[in-house]
XYZ file of N, CA and C in Angstrom:
765
model
N -4.089 10.665 -32.346
C -5.080 9.888 -31.707
C -5.005 8.369 -32.332
N -5.306 7.504 -31.492
C -5.091 6.117 -31.993
C -6.554 5.580 -32.297
N -7.705 6.359 -32.429
C -8.907 5.788 -32.710
C -9.193 6.158 -34.286
N -10.038 5.305 -34.744
C -10.461 5.453 -36.170
C -11.905 5.567 -36.160
N -12.444 6.007 -37.339
C -13.969 6.004 -37.218
C -14.496 5.473 -38.565
N -15.819 5.166 -38.537
C -16.396 4.672 -39.627
C -17.999 5.119 -39.819
N -18.546 5.077 -40.920
C -19.871 5.434 -40.968
C -20.717 4.124 -41.012
N -21.798 4.102 -40.259
C -22.748 2.927 -40.273
C -23.542 3.092 -41.573
N -23.816 1.846 -42.192
C -24.546 1.947 -43.478
C -26.042 1.856 -43.479
N -26.758 1.474 -44.298
C -28.137 1.522 -44.284
C -28.829 0.420 -43.318
N -28.018 -0.450 -42.788
C -28.348 -1.401 -41.816
C -28.625 -0.703 -40.478
N -28.382 0.403 -40.200
C -28.333 1.191 -38.979
C -29.605 1.964 -38.702
N -30.626 1.609 -39.366
C -31.875 2.246 -39.066
C -32.670 1.658 -37.902
N -33.260 2.433 -37.218
C -34.164 1.817 -36.064
C -35.551 1.618 -36.601
N -36.381 1.037 -35.673
C -37.732 0.615 -36.223
C -38.549 1.924 -36.766
N -38.251 3.084 -36.352
C -39.011 4.194 -36.657
C -38.322 4.859 -37.978
N -37.373 4.366 -38.420
C -36.639 4.972 -39.492
C -35.536 6.028 -39.225
N -35.355 6.214 -37.970
C -34.328 7.184 -37.717
C -32.959 6.518 -37.823
N -32.039 7.324 -38.503
C -30.726 6.665 -38.763
C -29.601 6.845 -37.727
N -28.989 5.862 -37.245
C -27.826 6.089 -36.231
C -26.712 6.706 -36.951
N -26.027 7.570 -36.179
C -24.915 8.238 -36.773
C -23.668 7.475 -36.811
N -22.611 8.153 -36.878
C -21.208 7.559 -37.061
C -20.712 6.875 -35.838
N -20.091 5.873 -35.984
C -19.491 5.144 -34.792
C -17.931 5.268 -34.892
N -17.478 5.620 -33.628
C -15.974 5.842 -33.445
C -15.451 4.642 -32.631
N -14.314 4.079 -32.969
C -13.672 2.973 -32.431
C -12.208 3.338 -31.883
N -12.180 3.107 -30.576
C -10.754 3.186 -29.964
C -10.137 1.866 -29.805
N -9.222 1.612 -30.550
C -8.570 0.262 -30.628
C -7.647 0.028 -29.397
N -7.539 -1.273 -28.800
C -6.682 -1.510 -27.786
C -5.290 -1.281 -28.007
N -4.585 -0.831 -27.157
C -3.098 -0.472 -27.332
C -2.288 -1.910 -26.944
N -2.970 -2.691 -26.158
C -2.310 -3.993 -25.826
C -3.101 -5.176 -26.425
N -2.986 -6.341 -25.558
C -3.798 -7.455 -26.013
C -5.298 -7.182 -25.865
N -6.071 -7.526 -26.921
C -7.466 -7.252 -26.926
C -8.248 -8.301 -26.125
N -8.645 -7.805 -24.839
C -9.280 -8.779 -23.835
C -10.766 -8.409 -23.611
N -11.145 -7.232 -23.890
C -12.541 -6.804 -23.681
C -13.014 -5.686 -24.646
N -14.285 -5.659 -24.876
C -14.918 -4.619 -25.807
C -16.105 -4.100 -25.135
N -15.985 -2.729 -24.959
C -17.164 -2.080 -24.344
C -17.820 -1.017 -25.268
N -19.114 -1.041 -25.498
C -19.814 0.088 -26.225
C -20.089 1.112 -25.167
N -19.549 2.386 -25.441
C -19.889 3.406 -24.658
C -20.915 4.345 -25.270
N -21.987 4.858 -24.480
C -22.964 5.615 -25.012
C -23.103 6.971 -24.396
N -23.182 7.911 -25.448
C -23.122 9.309 -24.973
C -24.435 9.801 -24.455
N -24.451 11.144 -23.917
C -25.737 11.677 -23.412
C -26.536 12.241 -24.543
N -27.602 12.884 -24.069
C -28.583 13.536 -25.024
C -27.869 14.669 -25.698
N -27.950 14.660 -27.142
C -27.462 15.811 -27.875
C -25.979 15.776 -28.207
N -25.290 14.670 -27.678
C -23.870 14.497 -27.993
C -23.505 13.573 -29.052
N -22.374 13.078 -29.144
C -22.007 12.127 -30.267
C -20.922 11.164 -29.858
N -20.672 10.209 -30.577
C -19.611 9.214 -30.285
C -18.161 9.779 -30.313
N -18.051 10.856 -31.163
C -16.628 11.382 -31.125
C -16.111 11.931 -29.901
N -16.956 12.632 -29.088
C -16.490 13.112 -27.719
C -16.262 12.026 -26.812
N -17.116 10.954 -26.882
C -16.953 9.786 -26.022
C -15.547 9.202 -26.304
N -15.192 8.950 -27.733
C -14.019 8.363 -27.945
C -12.717 9.090 -27.464
N -12.715 10.358 -27.493
C -11.692 11.249 -27.110
C -11.468 11.191 -25.601
N -12.480 11.104 -24.797
C -12.451 10.770 -23.370
C -11.881 9.449 -23.112
N -12.289 8.301 -23.668
C -11.862 6.986 -23.378
C -10.541 6.648 -23.932
N -10.069 7.324 -24.972
C -8.794 7.151 -25.532
C -7.728 7.382 -24.530
N -8.008 8.246 -23.628
C -7.029 8.677 -22.667
C -6.961 7.801 -21.360
N -7.855 6.804 -21.309
C -7.849 6.047 -19.986
C -6.833 4.939 -20.120
N -6.159 4.672 -18.896
C -5.132 3.574 -18.881
C -5.747 2.191 -18.930
N -6.321 1.817 -20.002
C -6.986 0.475 -20.093
C -6.632 -0.042 -21.509
N -5.340 -0.344 -21.686
C -4.938 -0.756 -22.977
C -5.497 -2.127 -23.601
N -6.140 -2.995 -22.800
C -6.746 -4.261 -23.245
C -8.091 -4.088 -23.686
N -8.708 -2.868 -23.529
C -10.097 -2.653 -24.000
C -10.296 -1.909 -25.361
N -11.186 -2.524 -26.230
C -11.577 -1.878 -27.342
C -12.914 -1.143 -26.989
N -13.012 0.259 -27.367
C -14.188 1.018 -27.014
C -14.936 1.227 -28.407
N -16.094 0.942 -28.407
C -16.968 1.331 -29.538
C -17.905 2.463 -29.102
N -17.854 3.578 -29.876
C -18.682 4.747 -29.447
C -19.676 5.038 -30.614
N -20.855 4.576 -30.562
C -21.805 4.950 -31.527
C -22.435 6.304 -31.377
N -23.086 6.741 -32.359
C -23.742 8.047 -32.303
C -25.328 7.826 -32.352
N -26.157 8.354 -31.489
C -27.582 8.075 -31.465
C -28.122 8.690 -32.726
N -29.348 8.346 -33.030
C -30.169 8.999 -34.198
C -30.515 10.443 -33.758
N -30.750 11.346 -34.712
C -31.334 12.572 -34.426
C -32.861 12.296 -34.510
N -33.624 12.708 -33.448
C -35.060 12.627 -33.478
C -35.614 13.634 -32.595
N -36.988 13.905 -32.717
C -37.666 14.855 -31.825
C -37.677 14.320 -30.469
N -37.392 15.178 -29.469
C -37.325 14.875 -28.203
C -38.392 15.579 -27.301
N -39.166 14.934 -26.602
C -40.335 15.445 -25.935
C -39.857 16.506 -24.721
N -38.711 16.063 -24.051
C -38.205 16.993 -23.066
C -37.821 18.382 -23.637
N -37.432 18.346 -24.890
C -37.089 19.681 -25.570
C -38.215 20.250 -26.378
N -39.481 19.898 -26.139
C -40.546 20.437 -26.822
C -40.714 19.852 -28.240
N -40.162 18.683 -28.587
C -40.051 18.251 -29.918
C -38.982 18.604 -30.753
N -38.048 19.338 -30.216
C -36.790 19.853 -31.024
C -35.996 18.587 -31.178
N -35.454 18.478 -32.426
C -34.661 17.173 -32.715
C -33.211 17.311 -32.300
N -32.688 16.173 -31.731
C -31.387 16.185 -31.514
C -30.941 14.731 -31.274
N -29.615 14.356 -31.066
C -29.301 12.875 -30.971
C -29.811 12.444 -29.508
N -30.475 11.329 -29.711
C -31.086 10.640 -28.548
C -31.288 9.265 -28.758
N -30.935 8.487 -27.878
C -31.078 6.915 -27.902
C -32.631 6.549 -27.938
N -33.497 7.299 -27.282
C -34.893 7.126 -27.159
C -35.508 8.403 -26.889
N -36.863 8.476 -26.948
C -37.635 9.681 -26.525
C -37.686 9.707 -25.069
N -37.716 10.885 -24.528
C -37.788 11.088 -23.131
C -38.376 12.456 -22.812
N -39.208 12.381 -21.652
C -39.757 13.550 -21.227
C -39.085 14.115 -19.935
N -39.813 14.795 -19.181
C -39.273 15.236 -17.913
C -38.883 14.065 -16.867
N -37.647 14.100 -16.398
C -37.153 13.063 -15.523
C -37.954 13.072 -14.307
N -38.814 12.028 -14.053
C -39.675 12.164 -12.828
C -40.143 10.700 -12.475
N -40.735 10.493 -11.327
C -41.204 9.236 -10.922
C -42.280 8.681 -11.791
N -42.815 9.432 -12.582
C -43.830 8.950 -13.556
C -43.418 8.964 -14.988
N -42.129 8.764 -15.179
C -41.576 8.960 -16.522
C -42.161 7.907 -17.278
N -42.577 8.122 -18.471
C -43.070 7.161 -19.458
C -41.874 6.583 -20.304
N -41.752 5.217 -20.287
C -40.654 4.724 -21.000
C -40.945 4.499 -22.507
N -40.087 4.881 -23.457
C -40.175 4.681 -24.771
C -39.583 3.329 -25.242
N -40.502 2.305 -25.173
C -39.923 0.893 -25.195
C -39.395 0.654 -26.596
N -40.191 1.142 -27.562
C -39.807 1.050 -28.987
C -38.462 1.642 -29.169
N -38.222 2.939 -28.639
C -36.964 3.509 -28.832
C -35.809 2.864 -28.133
N -36.074 2.429 -26.896
C -35.140 1.735 -26.120
C -34.753 0.394 -26.713
N -35.741 -0.314 -27.224
C -35.502 -1.636 -27.878
C -34.570 -1.407 -29.123
N -34.867 -0.281 -30.045
C -34.177 -0.063 -31.250
C -32.682 0.275 -30.940
N -32.408 1.015 -29.827
C -31.139 1.363 -29.532
C -30.335 0.139 -29.072
N -31.131 -0.604 -28.120
C -30.602 -1.851 -27.518
C -30.010 -2.799 -28.578
N -30.885 -2.960 -29.523
C -30.574 -3.818 -30.753
C -29.419 -3.355 -31.517
N -29.237 -1.990 -31.654
C -28.250 -1.440 -32.504
C -26.962 -1.763 -31.631
N -26.967 -1.591 -30.284
C -25.712 -1.842 -29.606
C -25.322 -3.249 -29.529
N -26.428 -4.188 -29.397
C -26.083 -5.611 -29.494
C -25.486 -6.013 -30.892
N -25.965 -5.353 -31.915
C -25.426 -5.725 -33.227
C -23.920 -5.332 -33.261
N -23.480 -4.195 -32.660
C -22.124 -3.883 -32.606
C -21.365 -4.900 -31.986
N -21.832 -5.330 -30.838
C -21.045 -6.266 -30.009
C -21.032 -7.779 -30.590
N -22.114 -8.030 -31.345
C -22.190 -9.362 -31.842
C -20.916 -9.856 -32.837
N -20.188 -8.760 -33.477
C -19.237 -9.163 -34.319
C -17.823 -9.350 -33.515
N -17.782 -9.145 -32.182
C -16.681 -9.316 -31.455
C -16.277 -10.797 -31.406
N -14.869 -11.066 -31.247
C -14.385 -12.464 -31.048
C -15.080 -13.087 -29.848
N -15.144 -14.437 -29.930
C -15.949 -15.167 -28.894
C -15.062 -15.170 -27.528
N -13.678 -14.983 -27.627
C -12.862 -14.942 -26.385
C -12.835 -13.611 -25.809
N -13.458 -12.716 -26.379
C -13.441 -11.256 -25.850
C -14.491 -11.003 -24.887
N -14.382 -10.491 -23.735
C -15.510 -10.096 -22.780
C -16.158 -8.832 -23.309
N -17.451 -8.840 -23.256
C -18.168 -7.581 -23.727
C -18.981 -6.940 -22.576
N -19.114 -5.439 -22.773
C -19.845 -4.888 -21.749
C -20.423 -3.684 -22.413
N -21.057 -2.796 -21.544
C -21.814 -1.641 -21.963
C -21.666 -0.482 -20.849
N -21.374 0.745 -21.248
C -21.335 1.862 -20.394
C -21.906 3.061 -20.974
N -22.127 4.066 -20.227
C -22.602 5.319 -20.803
C -22.775 6.337 -19.680
N -23.124 7.548 -20.200
C -23.420 8.751 -19.421
C -24.819 9.234 -19.637
N -25.555 9.554 -18.600
C -26.719 10.197 -18.626
C -27.777 9.340 -19.461
N -28.308 9.728 -20.526
C -29.209 8.928 -21.245
C -28.441 7.706 -21.700
N -27.135 7.904 -22.090
C -26.369 6.643 -22.509
C -26.355 5.636 -21.335
N -26.232 6.098 -20.134
C -26.313 5.262 -18.838
C -27.686 4.521 -18.853
N -28.635 5.296 -19.059
C -30.097 4.690 -19.065
C -30.174 3.530 -20.167
N -29.666 3.776 -21.292
C -29.775 2.603 -22.346
C -28.839 1.408 -22.027
N -27.726 1.750 -21.276
C -26.810 0.638 -21.012
C -27.469 -0.257 -19.884
N -28.137 0.615 -18.891
C -28.889 -0.269 -17.857
C -30.082 -1.032 -18.469
N -30.757 -0.475 -19.528
C -32.028 -1.054 -20.111
C -31.410 -2.404 -20.815
N -30.293 -2.230 -21.592
C -29.627 -3.327 -22.232
C -29.325 -4.418 -21.199
N -28.798 -4.072 -20.159
C -28.486 -5.054 -18.940
C -29.639 -5.736 -18.472
N -30.798 -5.164 -18.437
C -32.128 -5.880 -18.058
C -32.563 -6.694 -19.037
N -32.224 -6.360 -20.412
C -32.620 -7.333 -21.559
C -31.690 -8.449 -21.453
N -30.517 -8.261 -21.075
C -29.500 -9.434 -20.980
C -30.011 -10.499 -19.938
N -30.381 -9.771 -18.772
C -30.988 -10.732 -17.771
C -32.167 -11.516 -18.044
N -33.103 -10.792 -18.776
C -34.431 -11.329 -19.115
C -34.351 -12.295 -20.354
N -33.191 -12.058 -21.083
C -33.076 -12.804 -22.389
C -33.919 -12.378 -23.497
N -34.436 -11.193 -23.257
C -35.438 -10.721 -24.361
C -35.363 -9.194 -24.221
N -35.751 -8.594 -25.364
C -36.114 -7.152 -25.418
C -37.424 -6.949 -24.787
N -37.834 -5.596 -24.768
C -39.200 -5.320 -24.245
C -40.249 -5.829 -25.127
N -39.992 -6.012 -26.389
C -40.906 -6.435 -27.367
C -41.034 -7.972 -27.398
N -40.168 -8.628 -26.668
C -40.115 -10.068 -26.573
C -39.153 -10.801 -27.359
N -38.507 -10.092 -28.384
C -37.448 -10.739 -29.197
C -36.345 -11.121 -28.294
N -35.738 -12.390 -28.780
C -34.483 -12.764 -27.988
C -33.368 -11.738 -27.829
N -32.652 -11.638 -26.698
C -31.496 -10.757 -26.631
C -30.330 -11.865 -26.355
N -29.400 -11.929 -27.205
C -28.363 -12.929 -27.214
C -26.978 -12.632 -26.871
N -26.652 -11.423 -26.517
C -25.402 -11.016 -26.094
C -25.031 -11.199 -24.573
N -23.876 -11.853 -24.520
C -23.504 -12.219 -23.100
C -22.726 -11.154 -22.305
N -23.414 -10.212 -21.773
C -22.707 -9.083 -21.119
C -21.932 -9.468 -20.016
N -20.874 -8.837 -19.745
C -20.002 -9.225 -18.556
C -19.815 -7.949 -17.656
N -20.161 -6.773 -17.991
C -19.958 -5.540 -17.064
C -20.879 -4.285 -17.640
N -21.304 -3.586 -16.725
C -22.099 -2.341 -16.999
C -21.660 -1.363 -16.183
N -21.459 -0.144 -16.916
C -21.113 1.139 -16.220
C -22.126 2.235 -16.589
N -22.688 2.862 -15.511
C -23.743 3.902 -15.656
C -23.490 5.134 -14.767
N -23.103 6.239 -15.513
C -22.764 7.458 -14.931
C -23.790 8.533 -15.012
N -24.314 8.936 -13.978
C -25.266 10.041 -13.990
C -26.503 9.804 -14.766
N -27.025 8.399 -14.554
C -28.189 8.014 -15.409
C -29.376 7.652 -14.578
N -30.198 6.890 -15.176
C -31.317 6.301 -14.543
C -31.699 4.899 -15.054
N -32.585 4.070 -14.527
C -32.927 2.824 -14.823
C -34.453 2.978 -15.516
N -34.489 2.829 -16.819
C -35.916 2.594 -17.453
C -36.665 1.300 -17.008
N -37.779 1.421 -16.816
C -38.690 0.156 -16.468
C -38.356 -0.448 -15.093
N -37.983 0.512 -14.148
C -37.686 0.076 -12.750
C -38.842 -0.408 -11.999
N -39.980 -0.065 -12.173
C -41.229 -0.438 -11.430
C -41.501 -1.905 -11.604
N -41.524 -2.484 -12.825
C -41.860 -3.841 -13.002
C -40.632 -4.746 -12.928
N -39.365 -4.378 -12.700
C -38.237 -5.184 -13.056
C -38.115 -6.315 -12.044
N -38.387 -6.171 -10.754
C -38.279 -7.186 -9.798
C -39.083 -8.394 -10.157
N -40.469 -8.120 -10.479
C -41.264 -9.164 -10.774
C -40.908 -9.938 -12.077
N -40.348 -9.323 -13.017
C -39.884 -10.021 -14.272
C -38.688 -10.781 -13.878
N -37.645 -10.214 -13.094
C -36.398 -11.059 -12.827
C -36.792 -12.341 -11.990
N -37.763 -12.096 -11.144
C -38.160 -13.292 -10.324
C -38.950 -14.381 -11.096
N -39.312 -14.101 -12.278
C -40.153 -14.948 -13.019
C -39.528 -16.401 -13.404
N -38.082 -16.484 -13.365
C -37.465 -17.710 -13.697
C -36.119 -17.824 -13.082
N -35.666 -19.034 -12.635
C -34.375 -19.121 -11.975
C -33.242 -18.661 -12.940
N -33.415 -18.975 -14.312
C -32.412 -18.723 -15.180
C -32.230 -17.188 -15.313
N -33.253 -16.531 -15.445
C -33.286 -14.916 -15.411
C -32.653 -14.406 -14.053
N -32.976 -15.002 -12.970
C -32.327 -14.608 -11.733
C -30.914 -14.799 -11.749
N -30.528 -15.902 -12.182
C -29.016 -16.258 -12.371
C -28.290 -15.293 -13.116
N -28.799 -14.944 -14.292
C -28.114 -13.909 -15.058
C -28.076 -12.532 -14.374
N -29.179 -12.409 -13.830
C -29.123 -10.833 -13.055
C -28.020 -10.829 -12.128
N -27.975 -11.960 -11.340
C -26.925 -12.085 -10.267
C -25.476 -12.173 -10.795
N -25.321 -12.428 -11.914
C -23.905 -12.745 -12.473
C -23.263 -11.508 -13.054
N -23.928 -10.403 -13.332
C -23.241 -9.218 -14.033
C -22.952 -8.181 -13.093
N -21.709 -7.790 -13.068
C -21.296 -6.601 -12.148
C -21.790 -5.304 -12.870
N -22.314 -4.525 -11.996
C -22.734 -3.159 -12.436
C -22.172 -2.046 -11.561
N -21.610 -1.057 -12.121
C -21.145 0.154 -11.247
C -22.045 1.416 -11.737
N -22.657 2.001 -10.648
C -23.423 3.256 -10.873
C -22.782 4.398 -10.169
N -22.587 5.473 -10.797
C -21.992 6.650 -10.035
C -22.921 7.882 -10.270
N -22.985 8.819 -9.371
C -23.895 9.963 -9.582
C -23.415 11.047 -8.587
N -23.599 12.199 -9.203
C -23.281 13.434 -8.366
C -24.381 13.921 -7.568
N -24.126 14.367 -6.243
C -25.207 14.685 -5.294
C -25.811 16.068 -5.795
N -25.148 16.880 -6.583
C -25.675 18.131 -7.060
C -26.092 18.218 -8.541
N -26.269 16.981 -8.983
C -26.788 16.837 -10.474
C -28.256 17.453 -10.558
N -28.233 18.513 -11.386
C -29.480 19.329 -11.616
C -30.132 18.901 -12.918
N -29.606 17.969 -13.658
C -30.344 17.324 -14.855
C -30.997 16.022 -14.615
N -30.246 15.130 -14.210
C -30.838 13.741 -13.636
C -30.622 13.761 -12.192
N -31.642 14.239 -11.437
C -31.462 14.316 -9.893
C -30.742 13.134 -9.193
N -30.022 13.357 -8.192
C -29.235 12.282 -7.497
C -30.036 11.224 -7.077
N -31.309 11.488 -6.701
C -32.287 10.496 -5.997
C -32.538 9.393 -7.108
N -32.580 9.790 -8.375
C -32.691 8.747 -9.530
C -31.734 7.728 -9.681
N -30.415 8.180 -9.479
C -29.249 7.270 -9.573
C -29.287 6.315 -8.376
N -29.772 6.880 -7.241
C -29.780 6.176 -5.938
C -30.947 5.071 -6.009
N -32.151 5.569 -6.594
C -33.222 4.777 -6.755
C -32.975 3.489 -7.783
N -32.177 3.921 -8.797
C -31.842 2.935 -9.787
C -31.005 1.843 -9.213
N -30.049 2.179 -8.403
C -29.122 1.115 -7.790
C -30.053 0.257 -6.860
N -30.864 0.994 -6.110
C -31.707 0.166 -5.118
C -32.555 -0.848 -5.812
N -33.217 -0.349 -6.998
C -34.194 -1.165 -7.858
C -33.459 -2.393 -8.425
N -32.166 -2.091 -8.915
C -31.427 -3.323 -9.324
C -31.101 -4.223 -8.305
N -30.774 -3.720 -7.221
C -30.261 -4.646 -6.107
C -31.387 -5.472 -5.649
N -32.551 -4.812 -5.445
C -33.836 -5.457 -4.894
C -34.406 -6.450 -5.902
N -34.072 -6.321 -7.342
C -34.563 -7.112 -8.274
C -33.625 -8.469 -8.436
N -32.406 -8.344 -7.842
C -31.577 -9.486 -7.771
C -30.273 -9.350 -8.561
N -30.035 -8.009 -8.990
C -28.625 -7.719 -9.622
C -27.782 -7.600 -8.401
N -27.291 -8.559 -7.860
C -26.612 -8.593 -6.545
C -25.158 -7.924 -6.551
N -24.622 -7.825 -7.730
C -23.232 -7.285 -7.994
C -23.410 -5.765 -8.404
N -24.292 -5.074 -7.933
C -24.565 -3.617 -8.127
C -23.810 -2.805 -7.206
N -22.950 -1.892 -7.711
C -22.192 -0.960 -6.786
C -22.742 0.445 -7.023
N -22.835 1.229 -6.027
C -23.439 2.554 -6.259
C -22.360 3.609 -5.550
N -21.855 4.535 -6.361
C -20.807 5.531 -5.828
C -21.398 6.878 -5.917
N -21.681 7.551 -4.768
C -22.103 8.992 -4.799
C -20.871 9.894 -4.828
N -20.983 10.979 -5.595
C -19.876 12.069 -5.533
C -20.399 13.298 -5.052
N -20.014 13.674 -3.968
C -20.444 14.945 -3.184
C -20.091 16.114 -4.003
N -21.291 16.993 -4.249
C -21.097 18.203 -4.921
C -20.822 18.130 -6.282
N -20.828 16.956 -6.944
C -20.736 16.934 -8.415
C -22.048 17.118 -9.189
N -21.884 17.848 -10.223
C -23.134 18.130 -11.105
C -23.201 17.093 -12.125
N -23.781 17.572 -13.214
C -24.178 16.540 -14.326
C -22.932 16.475 -15.335
N -21.786 15.846 -14.835
C -20.607 15.812 -15.634
C -19.668 14.782 -14.929
N -18.646 14.413 -15.711
C -17.568 13.346 -15.171
C -16.385 14.170 -14.711
N -15.777 13.572 -13.637
C -14.350 14.257 -13.100
C -13.455 13.076 -13.184
N -12.074 13.456 -13.142
C -10.988 12.463 -13.283
C -11.137 11.428 -12.153
N -11.590 11.802 -10.886
C -11.652 10.882 -9.734
C -12.675 9.782 -10.123
N -13.889 10.121 -10.745
C -14.881 9.263 -11.052
C -14.375 8.283 -12.123
N -13.617 8.661 -13.203
C -13.286 7.849 -14.206
C -12.042 7.078 -13.642
N -11.375 7.392 -12.872
C -10.197 6.556 -12.126
C -10.928 5.427 -11.420
N -12.110 5.569 -10.706
C -12.855 4.569 -10.196
C -13.327 3.540 -11.312
N -13.939 3.973 -12.321
C -14.342 3.227 -13.418
C -13.106 2.377 -13.970
N -11.979 3.024 -14.128
C -10.935 2.233 -14.652
C -10.483 1.036 -13.754
N -10.385 1.318 -12.442
C -9.981 0.263 -11.453
C -11.107 -0.741 -11.413
N -12.134 -0.302 -11.444
C -13.390 -1.371 -11.383
C -13.441 -2.231 -12.580
N -13.421 -1.708 -13.805
C -13.264 -2.505 -15.056
C -12.190 -3.384 -15.078
N -10.924 -2.930 -14.682
C -9.787 -3.801 -14.722
C -9.992 -4.957 -13.776
N -10.530 -4.707 -12.667
C -10.651 -5.876 -11.594
C -11.801 -6.753 -12.015
N -13.007 -6.246 -12.425
C -14.295 -7.072 -12.846
C -13.961 -7.851 -14.016
N -13.193 -7.399 -14.964
C -12.953 -8.049 -16.266
C -11.609 -8.799 -16.227
N -10.764 -8.745 -15.191
C -9.629 -9.387 -15.069
C -8.628 -9.012 -16.027
N -8.397 -7.771 -16.339
C -7.547 -7.372 -17.395
C -6.083 -7.270 -17.055
N -5.209 -7.640 -18.093
C -3.842 -7.693 -17.768
C -3.244 -6.243 -18.080
N -2.266 -5.895 -17.437
C -1.381 -4.657 -17.817
C -2.137 -3.292 -17.520
N -3.167 -3.344 -16.796
C -3.804 -2.027 -16.517
C -3.413 -1.561 -15.257
N -3.188 -0.235 -15.105
C -2.590 0.178 -13.861
C -3.665 1.213 -13.144
């Protein structure tokens, strides 16, 4: 395998004292043109993400695959597992854990802040990882985290697989608050994909997320349904992501 791993040090604590796990890095096999942080789903880790991404024909991308903190999760009755934020039952009335979302978004931004200035940066993820990727994207557009602190990473692409959009109810009014915010929202390409047979994050939440983003002014949002697909990825879906990233990021040598 061509990926290496490293442990995050004491600077990797969230606001609640939960410590982020090990970060795995898949280094580019060709010229380094882009870096993407990829975020795993609930209960998973960065290692499994890195092994999936290492096989993709995207030689110009460096993948950074962090591991979420282990924390009690309401959905699991308080049982602790790796999670980017606390989450309950996925529903229309889902309460957003803004403190947890902000802590993870800041951790991701910190990972991207060390990248060279000529390298394009993006975020992607699966399930809960897709949710934090989309939340980070809204922070980019707004120029701030939910707590109001400045968000300074210049995101160039977002991928969300089998996930949902936290904070969807109030997003449109926030984006329409200023021309600069609206400009940033319109500038970032987003691809969402969701299986119609997903029994963990129901398909309608993926569809609603894409609709909410588009209505809020994220004009470059693409939504791809996958008929009969459950809560997992398949090669056809990953091929779509590969081609989309190569095109949107203008990568050389990708096939």
